[in-house]
Amino acid sequence: MVPVLHIVGVPSTADFRTRPLLHHTLGDGRFNAYEKAAEQVTVAQASLMSKINAAAEIDRVLTQCITLARPVYLTLPTDLVGEKISAKRLKVPLLRTPPPNDPAVEAFVLDEIVSLVKEAGQDVIILVDACAIRHDVREEVNDLVNKAHFPVYAAPMGKTVVSEQHEYYGGIYMGSVSYPTIKDKVENAKLILSVGALKSDFNTGMFTYRVAPIRTVELHSDHTLVRYARFPGIGMKVLLPKLTARLKEYREGAKCSPVPRYKLDVPQETDQRISHSYFWPRLGQFFKDGDIIISETGTSTYGILDVALPEKAIFVSQILYGSIGWTVGSTLGAAIAATDRKLGRVILFVGDGSFQLTAQELSTMVHTKVTPIIFVINNEGYNVERYLHGMDRKYNDIALWKYTNLLTTLGDLDGTASRSYQVRDKSSLDKLLVNPDFAAANKIQLVDVVMDKYDTPRALKAGSELYTERAEK
């Protein structure tokens, strides 16, 4: 659910007719093999074989990409690249919103939801998730929270949909992995307004959500669920503002519903080793308003979940597909976007195993002069896999690198455009985090954070135990 336009150069239209054996093909003359593969992971495809319909086809896939928040695939033959076409269609704005809801069905759905809210008294919570971000309803969700005053919680992939400093924000709900106070509040609410739910295994604490459909209203991009009834075509982008207007009258009573605030304090540990229990809340004190925080699949994502991020922070994570190493390239893209849009600092947390898959992107970061801060969790291998598939399996070990040499090796040859650090204990970590030059992030910086091989975040340990139990069953 990411609106990406993939533009692919392909052989000329003449080559498509004669099918010579060209490089970058499978050697069998099937030039459409890659498009067939792309059909499995894109919502729309266009093969531009003529300039006559090129503009219409481009607009078609772009509209699908934007309104459905899905990837699309566009092929461009080499002999059409320089062709001129009419610019008339550029004067017509593309559709940017989903189709309108059926008025009669929408009115019925609104009445049903309001009736359930009334029936629940003031025991109503809002639970936000990934699709609230993917389908661009953050503004609508925040308006609902501000006007209805219901407590709001987030699934892991919904982190930062609502400000984690908001007075009605209660924390991350992840089924049985949740902190007890959060788990109790969510699972015992009489009604849950779920916005953009994505009920994948890791996002739900290995399917340990205890949220009964009879107590749930689910709002999605293209349908709404009210208890056991499904209403196709009633999308949340249009529905949410109308629902907010109807629920404003309940705000006074909602104020009486306390929101237990979970705060992850920095523990007072006598051991100088950097533990996960110390590292993540300590980094929480380092973050600033507007930071873009990127967490790698596994240890980093689980570690940062319990840390309340500052105002206007942007959290980038990938719990569904879970491809390790993806964050390094994503950090490059985020840093370029942050520069263009004048956003805050870009901060990456990545494990050493994941980092070794895509570390070469550091070279492009140096070349493009972006200045992210990169924390490499150096624990000698795949920590998440140790907990899921064997603590001492040799395939979870990796070669040890000298991470502080990488930036000079991969582009900053004279060492003037970057800084690298290694921290092995709490004192050196604390000293670095209060260093104003480091916090300024005016150069690309890499921090080699040395941790114990078997130490792991609380949420990852709990989640891995649930994963193991499910696998055994």
CSV table of C-alpha atoms in Angstrom, one decimal:
chain,number,residue,atom,x,y,z
A,1,MET,CA,0.0,0.0,0.0
A,2,VAL,CA,2.6,2.5,-1.2
A,3,PRO,CA,2.0,4.8,-4.1
A,4,VAL,CA,5.1,4.1,-6.2
A,5,LEU,CA,5.3,4.7,-10.0
A,6,HIS,CA,7.8,2.3,-11.5
A,7,ILE,CA,9.0,3.5,-14.9
A,8,VAL,CA,10.8,0.8,-16.8
A,9,GLY,CA,12.8,1.2,-20.0
A,10,VAL,CA,12.1,-1.6,-22.5
A,11,PRO,CA,13.3,-2.4,-26.1
A,12,SER,CA,12.0,-0.4,-29.0
A,13,THR,CA,8.6,-1.1,-30.5
A,14,ALA,CA,10.4,-2.6,-33.5
A,15,ASP,CA,12.2,-5.0,-31.3
A,16,PHE,CA,9.0,-6.1,-29.7
A,17,ARG,CA,7.8,-7.2,-33.2
A,18,THR,CA,11.0,-9.0,-34.3
A,19,ARG,CA,12.1,-10.2,-30.8
A,20,PRO,CA,15.9,-10.3,-31.2
A,21,LEU,CA,18.0,-11.9,-28.4
A,22,LEU,CA,18.9,-8.7,-26.4
A,23,HIS,CA,20.8,-8.2,-23.2
A,24,HIS,CA,18.7,-7.7,-20.0
A,25,THR,CA,16.2,-10.3,-21.4
A,26,LEU,CA,15.7,-14.0,-20.6
A,27,GLY,CA,17.1,-14.9,-24.0
A,28,ASP,CA,13.8,-16.3,-25.3
A,29,GLY,CA,12.2,-13.2,-27.0
A,30,ARG,CA,9.6,-12.7,-24.3
A,31,PHE,CA,10.0,-9.0,-23.6
A,32,ASN,CA,6.8,-8.9,-21.6
A,33,ALA,CA,8.0,-11.4,-18.9
A,34,TYR,CA,8.9,-8.7,-16.4
A,35,GLU,CA,5.5,-7.0,-16.9
A,36,LYS,CA,3.8,-10.3,-16.2
A,37,ALA,CA,5.8,-10.6,-13.0
A,38,ALA,CA,5.0,-7.0,-12.0
A,39,GLU,CA,1.3,-7.8,-12.3
A,40,GLN,CA,1.6,-9.7,-9.1
A,41,VAL,CA,2.8,-6.7,-7.1
A,42,THR,CA,1.2,-3.7,-8.8
A,43,VAL,CA,-2.4,-2.5,-9.1
A,44,ALA,CA,-2.2,-1.2,-12.7
A,45,GLN,CA,0.2,-1.6,-15.6
A,46,ALA,CA,0.6,0.3,-18.9
A,47,SER,CA,2.8,-0.7,-21.9
A,48,LEU,CA,3.3,2.4,-24.0
A,49,MET,CA,3.5,1.0,-27.6
A,50,SER,CA,2.2,4.1,-29.3
A,51,LYS,CA,2.3,7.9,-28.7
A,52,ILE,CA,-1.4,8.1,-29.7
A,53,ASN,CA,-2.7,6.8,-26.3
A,54,ALA,CA,0.4,7.4,-24.2
A,55,ALA,CA,-1.0,10.4,-22.3
A,56,ALA,CA,-4.2,8.7,-21.5
A,57,GLU,CA,-2.4,5.5,-20.3
A,58,ILE,CA,0.0,7.6,-18.1
A,59,ASP,CA,-2.9,9.4,-16.5
A,60,ARG,CA,-4.8,6.1,-15.9
A,61,VAL,CA,-2.0,4.5,-14.0
A,62,LEU,CA,-1.1,7.6,-12.1
A,63,THR,CA,-4.8,8.0,-11.0
A,64,GLN,CA,-4.8,4.3,-9.8
A,65,CYS,CA,-1.5,4.9,-8.0
A,66,ILE,CA,-2.7,8.0,-6.1
A,67,THR,CA,-6.3,7.1,-5.3
A,68,LEU,CA,-5.6,3.5,-4.3
A,69,ALA,CA,-2.2,4.1,-2.7
A,70,ARG,CA,-0.7,1.2,-4.6
A,71,PRO,CA,2.4,0.7,-6.9
A,72,VAL,CA,1.9,0.9,-10.6
A,73,TYR,CA,4.2,-0.2,-13.5
A,74,LEU,CA,4.8,1.8,-16.7
A,75,THR,CA,7.0,0.6,-19.6
A,76,LEU,CA,8.6,3.1,-22.0
A,77,PRO,CA,10.2,1.7,-25.3
A,78,THR,CA,13.4,3.3,-26.3
A,79,ASP,CA,12.1,4.7,-29.6
A,80,LEU,CA,9.2,6.6,-27.9
A,81,VAL,CA,11.3,8.5,-25.3
A,82,GLY,CA,11.8,11.5,-27.6
A,83,GLU,CA,8.4,11.6,-29.2
A,84,LYS,CA,6.2,14.7,-28.7
A,85,ILE,CA,2.6,14.4,-27.7
A,86,SER,CA,-0.2,16.8,-26.9
A,87,ALA,CA,0.0,18.6,-23.6
A,88,LYS,CA,-3.8,19.1,-23.3
A,89,ARG,CA,-4.2,16.5,-20.6
A,90,LEU,CA,-1.7,18.3,-18.3
A,91,LYS,CA,-4.4,21.1,-17.9
A,92,VAL,CA,-6.8,18.6,-16.3
A,93,PRO,CA,-6.0,17.8,-12.7
A,94,LEU,CA,-5.7,14.2,-11.8
A,95,LEU,CA,-8.2,12.7,-9.4
A,96,ARG,CA,-6.6,12.6,-5.9
A,97,THR,CA,-9.5,11.3,-3.8
A,98,PRO,CA,-11.3,8.0,-3.8
A,99,PRO,CA,-14.8,7.7,-5.3
A,100,PRO,CA,-17.6,9.2,-3.1
A,101,ASN,CA,-19.6,7.0,-0.7
A,102,ASP,CA,-23.1,6.0,-1.6
A,103,PRO,CA,-25.1,8.7,0.4
A,104,ALA,CA,-27.9,6.4,1.6
A,105,VAL,CA,-25.6,3.6,2.7
A,106,GLU,CA,-23.2,6.1,4.3
A,107,ALA,CA,-26.1,7.7,6.3
A,108,PHE,CA,-27.1,4.3,7.6
A,109,VAL,CA,-23.5,3.4,8.6
A,110,LEU,CA,-23.1,6.7,10.5
A,111,ASP,CA,-26.4,6.1,12.4
A,112,GLU,CA,-25.3,2.6,13.3
A,113,ILE,CA,-21.9,3.8,14.6
A,114,VAL,CA,-23.3,6.7,16.6
A,115,SER,CA,-25.9,4.3,18.1
A,116,LEU,CA,-23.1,1.9,19.2
A,117,VAL,CA,-21.1,4.9,20.7
A,118,LYS,CA,-24.2,5.9,22.7
A,119,GLU,CA,-24.8,2.3,23.8
A,120,ALA,CA,-21.2,2.1,25.0
A,121,GLY,CA,-21.6,5.1,27.2
A,122,GLN,CA,-18.2,6.8,27.4
A,123,ASP,CA,-16.2,3.5,27.2
A,124,VAL,CA,-15.0,4.0,23.6
A,125,ILE,CA,-11.4,4.0,22.3
A,126,ILE,CA,-9.8,4.7,18.9
A,127,LEU,CA,-7.2,2.2,17.6
A,128,VAL,CA,-5.1,3.5,14.6
A,129,ASP,CA,-3.0,1.4,12.3
A,130,ALA,CA,-0.9,1.4,9.1
A,131,CYS,CA,-3.6,2.2,6.5
A,132,ALA,CA,-4.4,5.5,8.3
A,133,ILE,CA,-1.0,6.5,7.0
A,134,ARG,CA,-1.0,4.7,3.7
A,135,HIS,CA,-4.4,6.2,2.7
A,136,ASP,CA,-3.7,9.7,4.0
A,137,VAL,CA,-6.3,10.1,6.8
A,138,ARG,CA,-4.0,11.4,9.5
A,139,GLU,CA,-5.6,14.8,9.5
A,140,GLU,CA,-9.1,13.3,9.7
A,141,VAL,CA,-8.1,10.9,12.5
A,142,ASN,CA,-6.5,13.7,14.5
A,143,ASP,CA,-9.6,15.9,14.1
A,144,LEU,CA,-11.7,13.0,15.4
A,145,VAL,CA,-9.4,12.6,18.5
A,146,ASN,CA,-9.4,16.4,19.2
A,147,LYS,CA,-13.1,16.8,18.9
A,148,ALA,CA,-14.4,13.5,20.4
A,149,HIS,CA,-11.8,13.2,23.2
A,150,PHE,CA,-11.8,9.4,23.0
A,151,PRO,CA,-8.6,7.7,24.2
A,152,VAL,CA,-6.4,6.7,21.2
A,153,TYR,CA,-4.0,3.8,20.9
A,154,ALA,CA,-1.8,2.7,18.0
A,155,ALA,CA,-0.9,-0.7,16.5
A,156,PRO,CA,2.9,-0.9,15.8
A,157,MET,CA,2.5,0.1,12.1
A,158,GLY,CA,0.2,3.0,13.2
A,159,LYS,CA,2.9,4.6,15.4
A,160,THR,CA,2.8,8.4,15.0
A,161,VAL,CA,-0.6,8.6,13.2
A,162,VAL,CA,-1.5,10.6,16.3
A,163,SER,CA,1.0,12.5,18.3
A,164,GLU,CA,2.5,10.4,21.0
A,165,GLN,CA,2.6,13.5,23.2
A,166,HIS,CA,-1.2,14.0,22.9
A,167,GLU,CA,-3.1,14.0,26.1
A,168,TYR,CA,-5.5,11.3,24.9
A,169,TYR,CA,-2.7,9.0,23.5
A,170,GLY,CA,-2.3,5.9,25.6
A,171,GLY,CA,0.5,3.9,23.8
A,172,ILE,CA,1.1,0.9,21.5
A,173,TYR,CA,-1.4,-2.0,21.5
A,174,MET,CA,0.2,-5.3,20.2
A,175,GLY,CA,-2.0,-8.0,21.7
A,176,SER,CA,-0.3,-10.0,24.4
A,177,VAL,CA,3.0,-8.2,23.8
A,178,SER,CA,1.4,-4.9,25.1
A,179,TYR,CA,2.1,-3.5,28.5
A,180,PRO,CA,-0.7,-4.7,30.9
A,181,THR,CA,-2.3,-1.3,31.5
A,182,ILE,CA,-2.6,-0.7,27.7
A,183,LYS,CA,-3.8,-4.3,27.1
A,184,ASP,CA,-6.4,-3.9,29.8
A,185,LYS,CA,-7.7,-0.6,28.5
A,186,VAL,CA,-8.0,-1.7,24.9
A,187,GLU,CA,-9.4,-5.2,25.4
A,188,ASN,CA,-12.0,-4.2,28.0
A,189,ALA,CA,-13.4,-1.2,26.1
A,190,LYS,CA,-17.1,-1.5,25.2
A,191,LEU,CA,-16.5,-0.1,21.7
A,192,ILE,CA,-13.3,0.2,19.6
A,193,LEU,CA,-13.2,2.5,16.6
A,194,SER,CA,-10.5,0.8,14.5
A,195,VAL,CA,-9.0,3.0,11.7
A,196,GLY,CA,-6.9,1.4,9.0
A,197,ALA,CA,-6.3,-2.0,10.6
A,198,LEU,CA,-3.7,-4.3,9.2
A,199,LYS,CA,-3.9,-7.5,11.1
A,200,SER,CA,-0.7,-9.2,10.2
A,201,ASP,CA,1.2,-11.6,12.5
A,202,PHE,CA,3.9,-9.3,14.0
A,203,ASN,CA,1.6,-6.3,13.9
A,204,THR,CA,-0.9,-8.1,16.2
A,205,GLY,CA,1.5,-9.8,18.5
A,206,MET,CA,1.2,-13.1,16.6
A,207,PHE,CA,-2.5,-12.8,16.3
A,208,THR,CA,-3.1,-12.3,20.0
A,209,TYR,CA,-5.4,-9.3,19.6
A,210,ARG,CA,-8.4,-9.8,21.9
A,211,VAL,CA,-10.7,-7.4,20.2
A,212,ALA,CA,-14.1,-9.0,19.5
A,213,PRO,CA,-15.9,-8.0,16.3
A,214,ILE,CA,-19.1,-7.5,18.3
A,215,ARG,CA,-17.4,-4.6,20.0
A,216,THR,CA,-15.6,-3.2,17.0
A,217,VAL,CA,-16.2,-0.8,14.1
A,218,GLU,CA,-13.5,-1.0,11.4
A,219,LEU,CA,-12.9,1.9,9.0
A,220,HIS,CA,-11.0,1.1,5.8
A,221,SER,CA,-10.1,2.8,2.6
A,222,ASP,CA,-12.8,1.0,0.6
A,223,HIS,CA,-15.2,-0.5,3.1
A,224,THR,CA,-16.5,-0.2,6.6
A,225,LEU,CA,-17.2,-3.0,9.1
A,226,VAL,CA,-19.8,-2.4,11.8
A,227,ARG,CA,-19.7,-5.4,14.1
A,228,TYR,CA,-20.3,-8.4,11.7
A,229,ALA,CA,-21.8,-6.3,8.9
A,230,ARG,CA,-19.7,-5.3,5.9
A,231,PHE,CA,-20.4,-2.1,3.8
A,232,PRO,CA,-18.4,-2.2,0.6
A,233,GLY,CA,-17.5,1.1,-1.0
A,234,ILE,CA,-17.9,3.1,2.2
A,235,GLY,CA,-14.4,4.5,2.6
A,236,MET,CA,-12.9,6.2,5.6
A,237,LYS,CA,-11.5,9.3,3.8
A,238,VAL,CA,-15.0,10.6,3.2
A,239,LEU,CA,-16.7,9.0,6.2
A,240,LEU,CA,-14.4,10.2,9.0
A,241,PRO,CA,-15.2,14.0,8.9
A,242,LYS,CA,-18.9,13.2,9.0
A,243,LEU,CA,-18.4,10.8,11.9
A,244,THR,CA,-16.4,13.4,13.8
A,245,ALA,CA,-19.2,15.9,13.4
A,246,ARG,CA,-21.7,13.5,14.8
A,247,LEU,CA,-19.5,12.5,17.8
A,248,LYS,CA,-18.5,15.9,19.0
A,249,GLU,CA,-21.5,15.9,21.4
A,250,TYR,CA,-19.9,13.1,23.4
A,251,ARG,CA,-16.7,14.9,24.1
A,252,GLU,CA,-17.7,16.2,27.6
A,253,GLY,CA,-18.4,12.7,28.8
A,254,ALA,CA,-15.3,11.3,27.2
A,255,LYS,CA,-13.2,13.6,29.3
A,256,CYS,CA,-14.2,11.5,32.3
A,257,SER,CA,-12.5,8.5,30.8
A,258,PRO,CA,-8.9,8.4,32.1
A,259,VAL,CA,-6.1,7.6,29.7
A,260,PRO,CA,-3.4,5.8,31.6
A,261,ARG,CA,-0.1,7.3,30.2
A,262,TYR,CA,2.7,4.8,29.8
A,263,LYS,CA,6.1,6.4,30.0
A,264,LEU,CA,9.3,4.4,29.4
A,265,ASP,CA,11.8,5.7,31.9
A,266,VAL,CA,15.6,5.3,31.6
A,267,PRO,CA,16.4,2.5,34.1
A,268,GLN,CA,19.1,3.0,36.7
A,269,GLU,CA,21.4,0.1,35.8
A,270,THR,CA,24.8,-0.4,37.6
A,271,ASP,CA,26.2,-2.4,34.7
A,272,GLN,CA,28.0,-0.1,32.2
A,273,ARG,CA,27.2,-2.3,29.3
A,274,ILE,CA,24.7,-0.8,26.8
A,275,SER,CA,21.5,-2.8,27.2
A,276,HIS,CA,18.3,-2.6,25.1
A,277,SER,CA,16.4,-1.7,28.2
A,278,TYR,CA,18.7,1.4,28.6
A,279,PHE,CA,19.4,2.3,25.0
A,280,TRP,CA,15.9,2.9,23.7
A,281,PRO,CA,14.5,5.1,26.4
A,282,ARG,CA,17.8,7.0,26.5
A,283,LEU,CA,17.5,7.6,22.8
A,284,GLY,CA,14.0,8.9,23.4
A,285,GLN,CA,15.5,11.8,25.3
A,286,PHE,CA,17.7,12.6,22.2
A,287,PHE,CA,14.9,12.9,19.7
A,288,LYS,CA,13.6,16.3,18.7
A,289,ASP,CA,10.3,17.5,17.3
A,290,GLY,CA,10.0,16.7,13.6
A,291,ASP,CA,12.7,14.0,13.4
A,292,ILE,CA,12.3,11.3,10.8
A,293,ILE,CA,13.0,8.0,12.6
A,294,ILE,CA,13.6,4.9,10.6
A,295,SER,CA,13.7,1.4,12.3
A,296,GLU,CA,15.0,-1.7,10.7
A,297,THR,CA,13.0,-4.9,10.7
A,298,GLY,CA,13.5,-6.9,13.9
A,299,THR,CA,15.4,-5.7,16.9
A,300,SER,CA,15.2,-1.9,16.1
A,301,THR,CA,11.5,-1.9,15.4
A,302,TYR,CA,10.7,-3.8,18.6
A,303,GLY,CA,13.0,-1.7,20.6
A,304,ILE,CA,11.6,1.6,19.7
A,305,LEU,CA,7.9,0.7,19.9
A,306,ASP,CA,7.6,1.6,23.5
A,307,VAL,CA,9.4,5.0,23.2
A,308,ALA,CA,7.0,7.9,22.9
A,309,LEU,CA,8.2,10.0,19.9
A,310,PRO,CA,8.1,13.8,19.9
A,311,GLU,CA,5.7,16.1,18.2
A,312,LYS,CA,5.5,15.9,14.4
A,313,ALA,CA,8.0,12.9,14.3
A,314,ILE,CA,7.7,10.7,11.2
A,315,PHE,CA,8.2,7.0,11.9
A,316,VAL,CA,9.2,4.7,9.0
A,317,SER,CA,8.9,1.0,9.6
A,318,GLN,CA,8.1,-2.2,7.8
A,319,ILE,CA,6.5,-4.9,10.0
A,320,LEU,CA,4.4,-6.6,7.4
A,321,TYR,CA,6.8,-7.8,4.7
A,322,GLY,CA,9.8,-7.7,7.0
A,323,SER,CA,12.7,-7.5,4.5
A,324,ILE,CA,15.9,-7.0,6.3
A,325,GLY,CA,18.4,-4.4,5.0
A,326,TRP,CA,15.6,-2.3,3.4
A,327,THR,CA,16.1,0.7,5.8
A,328,VAL,CA,19.5,1.7,4.5
A,329,GLY,CA,18.2,2.5,1.0
A,330,SER,CA,15.0,4.0,2.6
A,331,THR,CA,17.2,6.3,4.7
A,332,LEU,CA,18.8,7.6,1.6
A,333,GLY,CA,15.4,8.4,0.1
A,334,ALA,CA,14.1,9.9,3.3
A,335,ALA,CA,17.1,12.1,3.7
A,336,ILE,CA,16.8,13.4,0.1
A,337,ALA,CA,13.1,14.1,0.7
A,338,ALA,CA,13.8,15.7,4.1
A,339,THR,CA,16.3,18.1,2.4
A,340,ASP,CA,13.8,19.0,-0.4
A,341,ARG,CA,11.0,19.6,2.0
A,342,LYS,CA,13.1,21.2,4.8
A,343,LEU,CA,12.1,18.6,7.4
A,344,GLY,CA,13.9,17.5,10.5
A,345,ARG,CA,16.8,15.2,11.2
A,346,VAL,CA,16.9,11.7,9.7
A,347,ILE,CA,17.9,9.0,12.2
A,348,LEU,CA,18.3,5.3,11.3
A,349,PHE,CA,18.5,2.3,13.7
A,350,VAL,CA,19.7,-0.8,11.9
A,351,GLY,CA,21.1,-4.1,13.1
A,352,ASP,CA,24.6,-5.2,11.9
A,353,GLY,CA,23.2,-8.2,10.1
A,354,SER,CA,20.7,-6.1,8.2
A,355,PHE,CA,23.2,-3.4,7.6
A,356,GLN,CA,25.7,-5.7,5.9
A,357,LEU,CA,23.2,-6.5,3.1
A,358,THR,CA,22.9,-2.9,1.9
A,359,ALA,CA,25.8,-0.9,3.4
A,360,GLN,CA,26.9,0.2,0.0
A,361,GLU,CA,24.2,2.8,0.0
A,362,LEU,CA,26.4,4.8,2.4
A,363,SER,CA,28.4,5.7,-0.7
A,364,THR,CA,25.4,7.3,-2.4
A,365,MET,CA,24.6,9.2,0.8
A,366,VAL,CA,28.1,10.7,0.9
A,367,HIS,CA,27.8,11.5,-2.8
A,368,THR,CA,24.5,13.2,-2.5
A,369,LYS,CA,25.6,15.1,0.6
A,370,VAL,CA,22.7,14.0,2.8
A,371,THR,CA,23.4,14.0,6.6
A,372,PRO,CA,21.5,11.2,8.4
A,373,ILE,CA,22.6,9.8,11.8
A,374,ILE,CA,23.0,6.0,11.5
A,375,PHE,CA,23.0,3.9,14.7
A,376,VAL,CA,24.3,0.4,13.9
A,377,ILE,CA,23.3,-2.1,16.6
A,378,ASN,CA,26.5,-4.2,16.7
A,379,ASN,CA,25.6,-7.5,18.4
A,380,GLU,CA,27.5,-10.0,16.1
A,381,GLY,CA,24.6,-11.2,14.0
A,382,TYR,CA,20.9,-11.7,13.5
A,383,ASN,CA,19.5,-11.1,17.0
A,384,VAL,CA,15.8,-11.5,16.0
A,385,GLU,CA,16.6,-14.8,14.2
A,386,ARG,CA,18.4,-16.1,17.3
A,387,TYR,CA,15.2,-15.7,19.3
A,388,LEU,CA,13.0,-17.1,16.6
A,389,HIS,CA,15.2,-19.9,15.2
A,390,GLY,CA,18.0,-20.9,17.6
A,391,MET,CA,20.3,-18.9,19.9
A,392,ASP,CA,23.5,-20.6,18.8
A,393,ARG,CA,22.8,-21.5,15.2
A,394,LYS,CA,25.9,-20.7,13.2
A,395,TYR,CA,24.0,-19.2,10.3
A,396,ASN,CA,22.9,-16.3,12.6
A,397,ASP,CA,26.5,-15.2,13.0
A,398,ILE,CA,28.1,-12.7,10.7
A,399,ALA,CA,31.6,-11.5,9.8
A,400,LEU,CA,32.7,-8.6,12.1
A,401,TRP,CA,33.3,-5.3,10.4
A,402,LYS,CA,35.1,-2.1,11.5
A,403,TYR,CA,32.0,0.0,11.0
A,404,THR,CA,33.8,3.3,11.9
A,405,ASN,CA,35.9,2.9,8.8
A,406,LEU,CA,33.0,2.6,6.3
A,407,LEU,CA,32.2,6.2,5.6
A,408,THR,CA,35.8,7.1,4.6
A,409,THR,CA,36.0,3.8,2.6
A,410,LEU,CA,32.8,4.4,0.8
A,411,GLY,CA,33.2,8.0,-0.5
A,412,ASP,CA,34.4,10.4,2.2
A,413,LEU,CA,38.0,9.8,1.3
A,414,ASP,CA,39.5,12.8,3.3
A,415,GLY,CA,37.1,12.4,6.2
A,416,THR,CA,35.7,15.9,6.1
A,417,ALA,CA,32.1,15.1,5.2
A,418,SER,CA,31.4,12.5,7.9
A,419,ARG,CA,32.0,11.5,11.5
A,420,SER,CA,32.1,8.0,13.0
A,421,TYR,CA,31.9,6.9,16.6
A,422,GLN,CA,32.0,3.7,18.6
A,423,VAL,CA,30.2,3.5,21.9
A,424,ARG,CA,30.7,0.4,24.2
A,425,ASP,CA,29.3,1.6,27.5
A,426,LYS,CA,26.6,3.8,28.9
A,427,SER,CA,29.0,6.7,29.7
A,428,SER,CA,30.3,7.0,26.1
A,429,LEU,CA,26.8,6.8,24.7
A,430,ASP,CA,25.5,9.5,27.1
A,431,LYS,CA,28.5,11.7,26.3
A,432,LEU,CA,27.8,11.4,22.6
A,433,LEU,CA,24.1,12.1,22.9
A,434,VAL,CA,24.7,15.4,24.7
A,435,ASN,CA,27.3,16.5,22.2
A,436,PRO,CA,25.8,19.5,20.3
A,437,ASP,CA,27.9,18.9,17.2
A,438,PHE,CA,26.6,15.3,17.0
A,439,ALA,CA,23.0,16.5,17.6
A,440,ALA,CA,23.2,19.2,15.0
A,441,ALA,CA,23.5,16.4,12.3
A,442,ASN,CA,25.3,18.7,9.8
A,443,LYS,CA,27.4,15.8,8.5
A,444,ILE,CA,26.6,12.1,7.8
A,445,GLN,CA,27.3,10.3,11.0
A,446,LEU,CA,27.6,6.6,11.9
A,447,VAL,CA,27.5,5.2,15.5
A,448,ASP,CA,28.8,1.7,16.1
A,449,VAL,CA,26.7,0.7,19.2
A,450,VAL,CA,28.3,-2.4,20.7
A,451,MET,CA,25.8,-4.6,22.6
A,452,ASP,CA,25.7,-8.0,24.1
A,453,LYS,CA,25.1,-10.8,21.5
A,454,TYR,CA,22.1,-12.2,23.3
A,455,ASP,CA,20.5,-9.0,24.8
A,456,THR,CA,17.2,-8.1,23.1
A,457,PRO,CA,14.2,-5.7,23.6
A,458,ARG,CA,11.3,-6.7,25.9
A,459,ALA,CA,8.8,-6.7,23.1
A,460,LEU,CA,10.9,-8.9,20.8
A,461,LYS,CA,11.5,-11.4,23.5
A,462,ALA,CA,7.7,-11.6,24.2
A,463,GLY,CA,6.8,-11.7,20.5
A,464,SER,CA,9.4,-14.5,19.8
A,465,GLU,CA,7.9,-16.6,22.6
A,466,LEU,CA,4.5,-16.3,21.0
A,467,TYR,CA,5.9,-17.1,17.6
A,468,THR,CA,7.5,-20.2,18.9
A,469,GLU,CA,4.4,-21.3,20.7
A,470,ARG,CA,2.4,-20.9,17.5
A,471,ALA,CA,5.0,-22.7,15.4
A,472,GLU,CA,4.9,-25.7,17.8
A,473,LYS,CA,1.1,-25.9,17.6
